[in-house]
Short mmCIF file of C-alpha atoms in Angstrom, two decimals:
data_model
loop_
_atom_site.label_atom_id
_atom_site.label_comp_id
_atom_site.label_asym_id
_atom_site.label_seq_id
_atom_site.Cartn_x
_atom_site.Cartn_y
_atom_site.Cartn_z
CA UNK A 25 -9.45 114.42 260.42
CA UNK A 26 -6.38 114.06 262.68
CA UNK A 27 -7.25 112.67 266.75
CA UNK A 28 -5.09 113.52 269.62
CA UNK A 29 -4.90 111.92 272.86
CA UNK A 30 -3.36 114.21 275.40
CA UNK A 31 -2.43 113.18 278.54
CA UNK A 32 -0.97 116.27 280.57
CA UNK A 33 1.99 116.09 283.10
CA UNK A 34 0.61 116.82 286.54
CA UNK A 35 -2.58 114.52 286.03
CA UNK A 36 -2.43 110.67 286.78
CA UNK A 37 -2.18 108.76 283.60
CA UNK A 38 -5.00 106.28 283.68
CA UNK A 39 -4.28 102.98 282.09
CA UNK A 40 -7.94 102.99 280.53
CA UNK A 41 -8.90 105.96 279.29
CA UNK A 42 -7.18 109.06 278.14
CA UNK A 43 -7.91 112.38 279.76
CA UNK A 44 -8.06 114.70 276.68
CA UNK A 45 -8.58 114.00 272.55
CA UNK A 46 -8.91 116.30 270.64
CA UNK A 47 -10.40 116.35 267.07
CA UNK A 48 -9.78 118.26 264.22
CA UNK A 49 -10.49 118.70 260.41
CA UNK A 50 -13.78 117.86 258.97
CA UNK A 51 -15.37 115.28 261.69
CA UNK A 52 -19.20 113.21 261.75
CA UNK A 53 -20.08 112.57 264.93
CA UNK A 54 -22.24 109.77 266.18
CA UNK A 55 -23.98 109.50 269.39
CA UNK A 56 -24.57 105.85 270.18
CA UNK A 57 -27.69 105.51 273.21
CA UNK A 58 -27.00 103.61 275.89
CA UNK A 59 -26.33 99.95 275.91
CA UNK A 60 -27.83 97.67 278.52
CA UNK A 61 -27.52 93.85 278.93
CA UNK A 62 -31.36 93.65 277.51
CA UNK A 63 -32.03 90.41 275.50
CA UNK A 64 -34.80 90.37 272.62
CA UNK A 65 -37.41 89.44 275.05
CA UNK A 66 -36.52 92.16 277.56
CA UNK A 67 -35.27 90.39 280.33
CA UNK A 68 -31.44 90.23 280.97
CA UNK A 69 -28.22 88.66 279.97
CA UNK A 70 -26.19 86.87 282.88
CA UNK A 71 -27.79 88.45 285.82
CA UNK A 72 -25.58 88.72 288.59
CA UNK A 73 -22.28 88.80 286.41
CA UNK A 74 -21.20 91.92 285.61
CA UNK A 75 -18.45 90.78 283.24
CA UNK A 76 -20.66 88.57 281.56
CA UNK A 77 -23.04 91.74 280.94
CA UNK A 78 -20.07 94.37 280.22
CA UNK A 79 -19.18 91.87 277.16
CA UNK A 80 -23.05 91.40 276.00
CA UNK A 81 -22.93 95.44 275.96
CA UNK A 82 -20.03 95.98 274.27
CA UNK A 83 -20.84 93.28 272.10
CA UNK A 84 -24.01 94.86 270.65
CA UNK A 85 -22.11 98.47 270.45
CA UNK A 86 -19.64 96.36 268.08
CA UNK A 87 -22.86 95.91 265.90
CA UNK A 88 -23.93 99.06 266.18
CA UNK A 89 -20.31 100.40 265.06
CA UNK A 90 -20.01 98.20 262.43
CA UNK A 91 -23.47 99.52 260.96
CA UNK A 92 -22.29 103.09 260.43
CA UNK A 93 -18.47 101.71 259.46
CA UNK A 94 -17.06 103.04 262.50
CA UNK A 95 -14.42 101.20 264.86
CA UNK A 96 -13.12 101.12 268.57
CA UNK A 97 -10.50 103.68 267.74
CA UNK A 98 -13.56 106.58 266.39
CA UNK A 99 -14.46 106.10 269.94
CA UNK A 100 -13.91 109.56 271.68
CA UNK A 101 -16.39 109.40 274.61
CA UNK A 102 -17.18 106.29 276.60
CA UNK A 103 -19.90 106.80 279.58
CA UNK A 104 -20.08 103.69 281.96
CA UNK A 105 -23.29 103.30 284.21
CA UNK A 106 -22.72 100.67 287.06
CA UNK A 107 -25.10 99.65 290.06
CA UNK A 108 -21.64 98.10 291.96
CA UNK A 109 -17.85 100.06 291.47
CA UNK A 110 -16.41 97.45 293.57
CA UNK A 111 -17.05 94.62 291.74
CA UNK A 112 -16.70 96.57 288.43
CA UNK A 113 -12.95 97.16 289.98
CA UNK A 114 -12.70 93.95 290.99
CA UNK A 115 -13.79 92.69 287.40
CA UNK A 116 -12.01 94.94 285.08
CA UNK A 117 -8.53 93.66 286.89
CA UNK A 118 -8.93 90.55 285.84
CA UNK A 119 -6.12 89.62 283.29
CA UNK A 120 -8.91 87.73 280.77
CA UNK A 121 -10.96 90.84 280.56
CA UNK A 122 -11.47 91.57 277.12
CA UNK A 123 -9.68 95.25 275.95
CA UNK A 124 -11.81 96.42 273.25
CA UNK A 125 -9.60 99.95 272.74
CA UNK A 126 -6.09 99.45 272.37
CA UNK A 127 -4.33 101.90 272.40
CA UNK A 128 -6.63 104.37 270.93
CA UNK A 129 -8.42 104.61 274.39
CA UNK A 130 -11.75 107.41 274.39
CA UNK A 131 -11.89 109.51 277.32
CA UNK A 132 -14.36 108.01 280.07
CA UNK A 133 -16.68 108.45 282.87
CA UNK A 134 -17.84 105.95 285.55
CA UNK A 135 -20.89 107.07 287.04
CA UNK A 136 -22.43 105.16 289.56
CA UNK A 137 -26.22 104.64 290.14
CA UNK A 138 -28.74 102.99 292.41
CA UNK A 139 -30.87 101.00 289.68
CA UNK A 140 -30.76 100.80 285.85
CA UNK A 141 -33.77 100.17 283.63
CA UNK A 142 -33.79 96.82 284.76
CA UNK A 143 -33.08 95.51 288.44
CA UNK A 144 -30.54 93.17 287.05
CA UNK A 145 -28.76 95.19 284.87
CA UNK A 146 -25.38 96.47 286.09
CA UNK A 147 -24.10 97.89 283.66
CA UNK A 148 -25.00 100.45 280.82
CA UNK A 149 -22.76 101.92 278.56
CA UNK A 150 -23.09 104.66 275.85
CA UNK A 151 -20.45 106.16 273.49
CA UNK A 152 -19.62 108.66 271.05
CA UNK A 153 -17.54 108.18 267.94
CA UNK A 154 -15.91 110.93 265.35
CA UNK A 155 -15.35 109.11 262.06
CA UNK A 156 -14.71 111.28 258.39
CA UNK A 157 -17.71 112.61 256.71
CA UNK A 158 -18.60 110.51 253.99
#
């Protein structure tokens, strides 16, 4: 399975995500539901700090990964639910903000919303990965 990243001339090259990657050769997908800052008892991480609740998230989606032997760099598709963009910019600029890509960056959507499943919850996050069939 080979994985190209493609970002075309004439499109701004985003410093987070990648714009095109393609896959090719035999290829298993897996579709990872969305992530929320939910704790075991159903209330929610760090309410109020968004960065605090981006790293719960991608926290558990490390678990996740790690269960079906996937990694950061399988990671094709990244879809971010927030309730606030500006303090999502304002966040994600901060130099200790953790990079959990590299340089293998999926493509990725920001969409922004009114409410999540929880009204404290600002952020959600779901992903795809392509790994090699086993």
């Amino acid at each position: 399975m080979r994985k190209e990243r493609i970002n075309p001339p004439g499109v701004m090259k985003h410093p987070a995500f990648n714009r095109i990657i393609t896959v090719e050769g035999p290829t298993k997908l897996i579709f990872f539901s969305g992530q929320t800052p939910q704790t075991d008892d159903f209330g929610c991480f760090a309410p109020g700090d968004l960065k605090a609740q981006y790293r719960f998230v991608m926290d558990k989606l490390q678990i996740q990964l790690d269960a079906v032997g996937a990694t950061w760099s399988d990671v094709v598709v990244r879809k971010l639910y927030l309730t606030d963009f500006e303090e999502w910019y304002r966040v994600s600029r901060d130099p200790d903000f953790p990079d959990y890509f590299g340089d293998a960056r999926p493509t990725s959507t920001g969409i922004g919303v009114t409410r999540l499943a929880h009204p404290d919850f600002m952020v959600e996050v779901d992903l795809i990965a392509a790994v090699e069939p086993s």
